[in-house]
Amino acid sequence: MPSKREVNSAFKQDVLAGLSMTPKRLSSRYFYDDQGSRLFQEIMTLPEYYLTGCETEIFTEQADAIVDGFLAAGTDIDVVELGAGDGSKTAILLKHLLERDASVKYSPIDISKEAIDELAENFRTKLPQLTIEPYVGDYFAILDSLQKAADRRKIILFLGSNIGNFSADATKEFLASLRAVMNEDDLLFIGFDLQKDPRVIHQAYDDAAGVTARFNLNLLDRINRELGGNFVKENFLHYANYRPIEGSARSYLISRQKQTVEVAGQRFEFDRWEPVFMEISQKYTLPVIENFAREAGFRIAKNFFDSREYYCDSLWRSEPR
Ligand SMILES: C[S@@+](CC[C@H](N)C(=O)[O-])C[C@H]1O[C@@H](n2cnc3c(N)ncnc32)[C@H](O)[C@@H]1O
């Protein structure tokens, strides 16, 4: 596991490199400090942010079929969740697994200590019979250790369309690295947000109450606090759009004025209306999902959709190599 100092130095390197690029960019993987995790939990309750409701509906309405898929090859399983957040949706599935007398060990992994602490406390009261091994850290860093824990079948969960934050190339690389640590009978369960009315998607990233704006701007606070920055948040605005041809929602922070900002002793010039690229949230079609699965060496066992077909949780089996 990387030390706190290593994590901080990766954060510093990425921020300084990103602010030196043209156009400037900051990585959304750094959104989730404690305050960022709290703000994301607030986003999940917003009427515009349909993703959480869709995935909750799928898990609630189709829990039996999903759990059938999970237990098809045996009832002793390690459930490993990448970027678990508050785990509230996962709790629905875990409860059903326990009701089916499955022997389950649940390992939620998240970069945010606050999210993991809260999840662990909630689960101990909600599902006291569950064996839980929470882990605070970067999911890219723990992939190798997953292979070593190969004595039981594992089911890897990657929910909330978290995969949408990766570029197409990064998605392929990530899926291939997951495939590399999976054994026969292991499963991968991924949430994909589907393409739909562009106005619905746009609003999900530009909510009326401005919580998504605060979520993006919070990264400037984090940079100020952890890297000795002097960003003035009021000098930036949050802007989100959806590109229907590429199927991607993008968010930016826009400099409201010409300004100079200092981070870790380096100075960065911003022009008036200059954008800083913050996050991509890719939306998918079924052929694209099928293609990702095939190219990375998986076969789709079953797709689960919500009633509006806004969202798809896809259960993948690894193809023999
Ligand atoms: C979009 S949220 C999804 C949360 C949850 N899976 C859900 O469906 O509601 C992304 C979560 O992944 C975590 N995360 C992002 N990048 C990460 C990384 N590289 N390693 C571990 N966790 C990460 C964040 O802290 C956050 O809790």
Short mmCIF file of C-alpha atoms and ligand atoms in Angstrom, two decimals:
data_model
loop_
_atom_site.label_atom_id
_atom_site.label_comp_id
_atom_site.label_asym_id
_atom_site.label_seq_id
_atom_site.Cartn_x
_atom_site.Cartn_y
_atom_site.Cartn_z
CA MET A 1 0.00 0.00 0.00
CA PRO A 2 1.44 3.44 -0.90
CA SER A 3 2.25 5.64 2.12
CA LYS A 4 0.40 8.89 2.75
CA ARG A 5 3.51 10.79 1.63
CA GLU A 6 3.63 8.83 -1.68
CA VAL A 7 -0.07 9.52 -2.28
CA ASN A 8 0.49 13.20 -1.55
CA SER A 9 3.48 13.34 -3.86
CA ALA A 10 1.48 11.69 -6.71
CA PHE A 11 -1.27 14.28 -6.08
CA LYS A 12 1.29 17.10 -6.25
CA GLN A 13 2.94 15.77 -9.40
CA ASP A 14 -0.39 15.27 -11.18
CA VAL A 15 -1.70 18.70 -10.21
CA LEU A 16 1.48 20.53 -11.26
CA ALA A 17 1.65 18.57 -14.54
CA GLY A 18 -2.06 19.14 -15.24
CA LEU A 19 -1.87 22.89 -14.61
CA SER A 20 1.18 23.10 -16.92
CA MET A 21 -0.71 21.54 -19.85
CA THR A 22 -2.60 23.32 -22.59
CA PRO A 23 -5.52 23.06 -22.06
CA LYS A 24 -5.14 22.81 -18.29
CA ARG A 25 -6.61 19.78 -16.54
CA LEU A 26 -7.11 18.36 -13.05
CA SER A 27 -7.89 14.70 -12.45
CA SER A 28 -11.29 13.75 -11.04
CA ARG A 29 -9.67 10.90 -9.06
CA TYR A 30 -8.65 13.61 -6.55
CA PHE A 31 -12.23 14.83 -6.00
CA TYR A 32 -12.76 12.45 -3.12
CA ASP A 33 -11.15 13.90 -0.02
CA ASP A 34 -13.43 13.75 3.02
CA GLN A 35 -15.43 16.82 2.00
CA GLY A 36 -15.59 15.55 -1.62
CA SER A 37 -17.00 12.22 -0.44
CA ARG A 38 -19.64 14.05 1.62
CA LEU A 39 -20.58 16.17 -1.40
CA PHE A 40 -20.78 13.08 -3.63
CA GLN A 41 -23.20 11.50 -1.15
CA GLU A 42 -25.32 14.65 -1.45
CA ILE A 43 -25.15 14.41 -5.28
CA MET A 44 -26.50 10.85 -5.08
CA THR A 45 -29.68 12.19 -3.45
CA LEU A 46 -30.29 14.93 -6.06
CA PRO A 47 -33.37 14.58 -8.28
CA GLU A 48 -31.24 15.26 -11.39
CA TYR A 49 -28.64 12.57 -10.57
CA TYR A 50 -30.69 9.62 -11.88
CA LEU A 51 -27.76 7.14 -11.82
CA THR A 52 -28.09 6.18 -8.15
CA GLY A 53 -31.87 5.70 -8.40
CA CYS A 54 -31.49 3.50 -11.49
CA GLU A 55 -28.89 1.23 -9.93
CA THR A 56 -30.88 1.04 -6.68
CA GLU A 57 -33.97 0.04 -8.69
CA ILE A 58 -32.03 -2.70 -10.52
CA PHE A 59 -30.64 -4.11 -7.27
CA THR A 60 -33.98 -3.92 -5.45
CA GLU A 61 -36.17 -5.30 -8.23
CA GLN A 62 -33.78 -7.89 -9.63
CA ALA A 63 -31.79 -8.96 -6.56
CA ASP A 64 -32.77 -12.63 -6.92
CA ALA A 65 -31.64 -12.87 -10.53
CA ILE A 66 -28.39 -11.02 -9.78
CA VAL A 67 -27.63 -13.22 -6.79
CA ASP A 68 -28.45 -16.33 -8.90
CA GLY A 69 -25.74 -15.15 -11.29
CA PHE A 70 -23.27 -14.53 -8.45
CA LEU A 71 -23.85 -17.96 -6.87
CA ALA A 72 -24.07 -20.03 -10.07
CA ALA A 73 -20.60 -21.51 -9.52
CA GLY A 74 -20.66 -21.84 -5.72
CA THR A 75 -21.66 -20.13 -2.49
CA ASP A 76 -18.24 -19.28 -0.99
CA ILE A 77 -17.34 -15.88 -2.37
CA ASP A 78 -15.13 -12.84 -1.84
CA VAL A 79 -16.94 -9.71 -2.95
CA VAL A 80 -14.37 -7.02 -3.77
CA GLU A 81 -15.77 -3.57 -4.48
CA LEU A 82 -13.59 -0.99 -6.24
CA GLY A 83 -14.43 2.61 -5.29
CA ALA A 84 -17.16 1.50 -2.90
CA GLY A 85 -18.19 4.97 -1.67
CA ASP A 86 -20.87 4.58 1.00
CA GLY A 87 -21.76 1.07 -0.26
CA SER A 88 -25.47 1.77 0.23
CA LYS A 89 -26.54 0.05 -3.01
CA THR A 90 -24.19 -2.87 -2.48
CA ALA A 91 -25.82 -3.51 0.91
CA ILE A 92 -28.99 -4.55 -0.95
CA LEU A 93 -27.13 -7.31 -2.81
CA LEU A 94 -25.11 -8.42 0.21
CA LYS A 95 -28.29 -8.80 2.26
CA HIS A 96 -29.76 -11.08 -0.41
CA LEU A 97 -26.54 -13.10 -0.59
CA LEU A 98 -26.63 -13.66 3.17
CA GLU A 99 -30.31 -14.65 2.99
CA ARG A 100 -29.26 -17.36 0.52
CA ASP A 101 -26.76 -18.69 3.11
CA ALA A 102 -23.78 -17.70 1.01
CA SER A 103 -20.45 -17.47 2.82
CA VAL A 104 -19.42 -13.94 1.91
CA LYS A 105 -16.36 -11.85 2.66
CA TYR A 106 -16.84 -8.25 1.55
CA SER A 107 -13.78 -6.08 0.80
CA PRO A 108 -14.76 -2.51 -0.04
CA ILE A 109 -11.85 -0.44 -1.36
CA ASP A 110 -11.91 3.32 -1.55
CA ILE A 111 -9.40 6.12 -1.67
CA SER A 112 -11.51 8.11 0.80
CA LYS A 113 -10.96 7.19 4.45
CA GLU A 114 -14.13 8.95 5.49
CA ALA A 115 -16.24 6.95 2.98
CA ILE A 116 -14.71 3.64 4.16
CA ASP A 117 -15.06 4.47 7.89
CA GLU A 118 -18.71 5.37 7.44
CA LEU A 119 -19.40 2.32 5.29
CA ALA A 120 -17.77 -0.01 7.83
CA GLU A 121 -19.75 1.46 10.71
CA ASN A 122 -23.06 1.30 8.80
CA PHE A 123 -22.51 -2.26 7.66
CA ARG A 124 -21.63 -3.46 11.16
CA THR A 125 -25.07 -2.35 12.33
CA LYS A 126 -27.02 -3.15 9.16
CA LEU A 127 -25.42 -6.51 8.33
CA PRO A 128 -23.72 -7.71 11.55
CA GLN A 129 -23.30 -11.28 10.23
CA LEU A 130 -21.21 -10.09 7.25
CA THR A 131 -17.43 -10.58 7.28
CA ILE A 132 -16.04 -7.27 6.13
CA GLU A 133 -12.43 -6.29 5.37
CA PRO A 134 -12.43 -2.61 4.40
CA TYR A 135 -9.39 -1.10 2.72
CA VAL A 136 -8.44 2.55 2.28
CA GLY A 137 -6.32 2.99 -0.82
CA ASP A 138 -6.04 3.30 -4.57
CA TYR A 139 -7.70 0.46 -6.44
CA PHE A 140 -5.02 0.54 -9.13
CA ALA A 141 -2.45 -0.20 -6.44
CA ILE A 142 -4.21 -3.25 -4.98
CA LEU A 143 -4.93 -5.14 -8.20
CA ASP A 144 -1.95 -7.47 -7.90
CA SER A 145 -2.85 -8.47 -4.36
CA LEU A 146 -6.25 -9.64 -5.63
CA GLN A 147 -4.68 -12.45 -7.62
CA LYS A 148 -2.86 -13.77 -4.58
CA ALA A 149 -6.10 -14.12 -2.65
CA ALA A 150 -7.19 -16.86 -5.06
CA ASP A 151 -8.37 -19.58 -2.69
CA ARG A 152 -12.01 -18.46 -2.95
CA ARG A 153 -14.07 -17.35 -5.91
CA LYS A 154 -14.20 -13.57 -6.23
CA ILE A 155 -16.77 -11.20 -7.58
CA ILE A 156 -15.43 -7.77 -8.42
CA LEU A 157 -17.94 -4.92 -8.27
CA PHE A 158 -17.35 -1.62 -10.05
CA LEU A 159 -20.58 0.31 -9.64
CA GLY A 160 -22.02 3.81 -10.07
CA SER A 161 -20.71 4.07 -13.67
CA ASN A 162 -17.35 4.89 -12.10
CA ILE A 163 -15.87 3.39 -15.29
CA GLY A 164 -17.27 6.38 -17.19
CA ASN A 165 -14.54 8.53 -15.64
CA PHE A 166 -11.91 6.70 -17.71
CA SER A 167 -10.99 7.47 -21.32
CA ALA A 168 -11.62 4.64 -23.82
CA ASP A 169 -7.93 3.65 -23.75
CA ALA A 170 -7.77 3.73 -19.95
CA THR A 171 -10.98 1.63 -19.84
CA LYS A 172 -9.44 -1.05 -22.06
CA GLU A 173 -6.25 -1.09 -20.00
CA PHE A 174 -8.16 -1.24 -16.70
CA LEU A 175 -10.44 -4.07 -17.87
CA ALA A 176 -7.45 -6.03 -19.15
CA SER A 177 -5.70 -5.62 -15.79
CA LEU A 178 -8.82 -6.86 -14.00
CA ARG A 179 -9.00 -9.83 -16.36
CA ALA A 180 -5.37 -10.61 -15.54
CA VAL A 181 -6.15 -11.09 -11.83
CA MET A 182 -9.32 -13.12 -12.38
CA ASN A 183 -9.54 -16.90 -12.30
CA GLU A 184 -12.06 -19.13 -14.01
CA ASP A 185 -15.48 -18.72 -12.32
CA ASP A 186 -14.60 -15.25 -10.97
CA LEU A 187 -17.07 -12.57 -12.02
CA LEU A 188 -17.00 -8.88 -12.78
CA PHE A 189 -20.15 -6.77 -12.22
CA ILE A 190 -19.96 -3.29 -13.73
CA GLY A 191 -22.44 -0.40 -13.79
CA PHE A 192 -22.67 1.45 -17.13
CA ASP A 193 -24.71 4.60 -17.63
CA LEU A 194 -26.42 4.38 -21.03
CA GLN A 195 -26.93 7.03 -23.71
CA LYS A 196 -30.33 8.69 -23.39
CA ASP A 197 -32.08 12.09 -23.78
CA PRO A 198 -29.08 14.47 -23.75
CA ARG A 199 -31.00 16.98 -21.63
CA VAL A 200 -31.42 14.41 -18.85
CA ILE A 201 -27.69 13.69 -18.89
CA HIS A 202 -26.73 17.35 -18.98
CA GLN A 203 -28.84 18.18 -15.93
CA ALA A 204 -27.29 15.33 -13.95
CA TYR A 205 -23.96 17.19 -14.09
CA ASP A 206 -25.40 20.68 -13.70
CA ASP A 207 -27.94 20.41 -10.89
CA ALA A 208 -30.11 23.34 -9.92
CA ALA A 209 -28.92 23.38 -6.28
CA GLY A 210 -25.28 23.73 -7.38
CA VAL A 211 -23.99 20.69 -5.45
CA THR A 212 -22.01 19.41 -8.47
CA ALA A 213 -20.44 22.86 -8.77
CA ARG A 214 -19.37 22.71 -5.10
CA PHE A 215 -18.08 19.16 -5.66
CA ASN A 216 -15.80 20.32 -8.51
CA LEU A 217 -14.72 23.52 -6.75
CA ASN A 218 -13.86 21.51 -3.64
CA LEU A 219 -10.76 20.24 -5.46
CA LEU A 220 -9.38 23.79 -5.38
CA ASP A 221 -9.80 23.81 -1.57
CA ARG A 222 -8.00 20.48 -1.41
CA ILE A 223 -5.11 21.82 -3.51
CA ASN A 224 -4.91 24.91 -1.30
CA ARG A 225 -4.86 22.85 1.87
CA GLU A 226 -2.63 19.94 0.84
CA LEU A 227 -0.33 21.58 -1.70
CA GLY A 228 -0.08 25.11 -0.36
CA GLY A 229 -2.17 26.63 -3.16
CA ASN A 230 -3.87 30.02 -3.21
CA PHE A 231 -6.87 29.40 -5.50
CA VAL A 232 -9.79 31.75 -4.85
CA LYS A 233 -12.84 29.57 -5.55
CA GLU A 234 -15.07 32.56 -6.31
CA ASN A 235 -12.83 33.32 -9.30
CA PHE A 236 -13.90 30.08 -11.03
CA LEU A 237 -17.23 28.75 -12.25
CA HIS A 238 -18.40 25.19 -12.89
CA TYR A 239 -19.49 24.43 -16.46
CA ALA A 240 -20.79 21.05 -17.68
CA ASN A 241 -21.90 19.94 -21.13
CA TYR A 242 -22.90 16.74 -22.90
CA ARG A 243 -21.60 15.80 -26.33
CA PRO A 244 -24.15 13.44 -27.89
CA ILE A 245 -21.86 12.33 -30.72
CA GLU A 246 -19.07 11.19 -28.39
CA GLY A 247 -21.59 10.18 -25.69
CA SER A 248 -19.65 12.03 -23.01
CA ALA A 249 -20.55 14.52 -20.30
CA ARG A 250 -17.62 16.80 -19.47
CA SER A 251 -17.09 19.24 -16.67
CA TYR A 252 -14.76 22.20 -16.47
CA LEU A 253 -13.82 24.97 -14.09
CA ILE A 254 -13.70 28.27 -15.97
CA SER A 255 -11.52 31.15 -14.85
CA ARG A 256 -13.79 34.20 -14.49
CA GLN A 257 -10.86 36.58 -14.85
CA LYS A 258 -7.20 36.86 -15.80
CA GLN A 259 -5.35 35.69 -12.70
CA THR A 260 -2.19 34.10 -11.35
CA VAL A 261 -2.42 31.17 -8.94
CA GLU A 262 0.42 29.69 -6.93
CA VAL A 263 0.59 25.96 -6.11
CA ALA A 264 3.52 24.34 -4.29
CA GLY A 265 5.68 27.37 -5.06
CA GLN A 266 4.88 27.36 -8.83
CA ARG A 267 2.92 30.12 -10.55
CA PHE A 268 0.20 29.43 -13.11
CA GLU A 269 -1.38 32.08 -15.34
CA PHE A 270 -5.08 31.84 -16.20
CA ASP A 271 -6.68 33.89 -18.96
CA ARG A 272 -10.18 35.25 -18.58
CA TRP A 273 -12.65 32.40 -19.49
CA GLU A 274 -9.86 29.85 -19.69
CA PRO A 275 -11.21 26.32 -19.02
CA VAL A 276 -9.66 23.67 -16.77
CA PHE A 277 -10.86 20.21 -17.82
CA MET A 278 -12.03 18.29 -14.74
CA GLU A 279 -14.00 15.16 -15.54
CA ILE A 280 -15.38 12.96 -18.27
CA SER A 281 -18.48 10.84 -17.61
CA GLN A 282 -18.88 8.53 -20.57
CA LYS A 283 -22.31 7.20 -21.56
CA TYR A 284 -22.53 3.86 -23.35
CA THR A 285 -24.42 1.87 -25.97
CA LEU A 286 -24.77 -1.89 -25.71
CA PRO A 287 -22.49 -2.63 -28.70
CA VAL A 288 -19.75 -0.55 -27.06
CA ILE A 289 -20.16 -2.47 -23.78
CA GLU A 290 -20.06 -5.79 -25.66
CA ASN A 291 -16.93 -4.71 -27.46
CA PHE A 292 -15.14 -3.72 -24.24
CA ALA A 293 -16.03 -7.11 -22.74
CA ARG A 294 -14.85 -9.10 -25.75
CA GLU A 295 -11.60 -7.17 -26.23
CA ALA A 296 -10.63 -7.61 -22.58
CA GLY A 297 -11.35 -11.36 -22.62
CA PHE A 298 -14.80 -11.48 -21.00
CA ARG A 299 -18.20 -12.83 -21.98
CA ILE A 300 -21.39 -11.07 -20.85
CA ALA A 301 -23.33 -13.50 -18.67
CA LYS A 302 -26.32 -11.16 -18.24
CA ASN A 303 -27.29 -7.50 -18.49
CA PHE A 304 -29.67 -5.97 -15.94
CA PHE A 305 -31.58 -2.79 -16.89
CA ASP A 306 -33.77 -0.37 -14.92
CA SER A 307 -37.37 0.15 -16.08
CA ARG A 308 -36.47 3.26 -18.15
CA GLU A 309 -33.40 1.57 -19.68
CA TYR A 310 -31.25 4.46 -18.53
CA TYR A 311 -28.64 2.23 -16.96
CA CYS A 312 -27.16 -1.25 -17.25
CA ASP A 313 -25.41 -3.44 -14.67
CA SER A 314 -23.49 -5.98 -16.67
CA LEU A 315 -22.31 -9.33 -15.25
CA TRP A 316 -19.15 -10.62 -16.94
CA ARG A 317 -17.49 -14.00 -16.85
CA SER A 318 -13.86 -14.38 -17.84
CA GLU A 319 -13.34 -16.30 -21.10
CA PRO A 320 -10.75 -19.08 -20.85
CA ARG A 321 -7.38 -17.81 -22.11
C1 LIG B 1 -18.56 7.84 -8.61
S1 LIG B 1 -18.20 7.34 -6.96
C2 LIG B 1 -19.09 5.83 -6.90
C3 LIG B 1 -19.32 5.33 -5.49
C4 LIG B 1 -20.08 4.02 -5.40
N1 LIG B 1 -19.40 2.94 -6.11
C5 LIG B 1 -21.47 4.18 -5.95
O1 LIG B 1 -21.80 3.47 -6.92
O2 LIG B 1 -22.23 4.98 -5.42
C6 LIG B 1 -16.53 6.89 -7.09
C7 LIG B 1 -15.91 6.34 -5.81
O3 LIG B 1 -14.63 5.80 -6.17
C8 LIG B 1 -13.63 6.27 -5.27
N2 LIG B 1 -12.40 6.34 -6.05
C9 LIG B 1 -12.14 7.12 -7.13
N3 LIG B 1 -10.92 6.86 -7.63
C10 LIG B 1 -10.41 5.87 -6.84
C11 LIG B 1 -9.18 5.14 -6.85
N4 LIG B 1 -8.24 5.37 -7.78
N5 LIG B 1 -8.99 4.19 -5.91
C12 LIG B 1 -9.94 3.93 -4.96
N6 LIG B 1 -11.13 4.59 -4.91
C13 LIG B 1 -11.35 5.54 -5.84
C14 LIG B 1 -14.13 7.60 -4.77
O4 LIG B 1 -13.59 7.92 -3.50
C15 LIG B 1 -15.64 7.39 -4.75
O5 LIG B 1 -16.08 6.92 -3.49
#
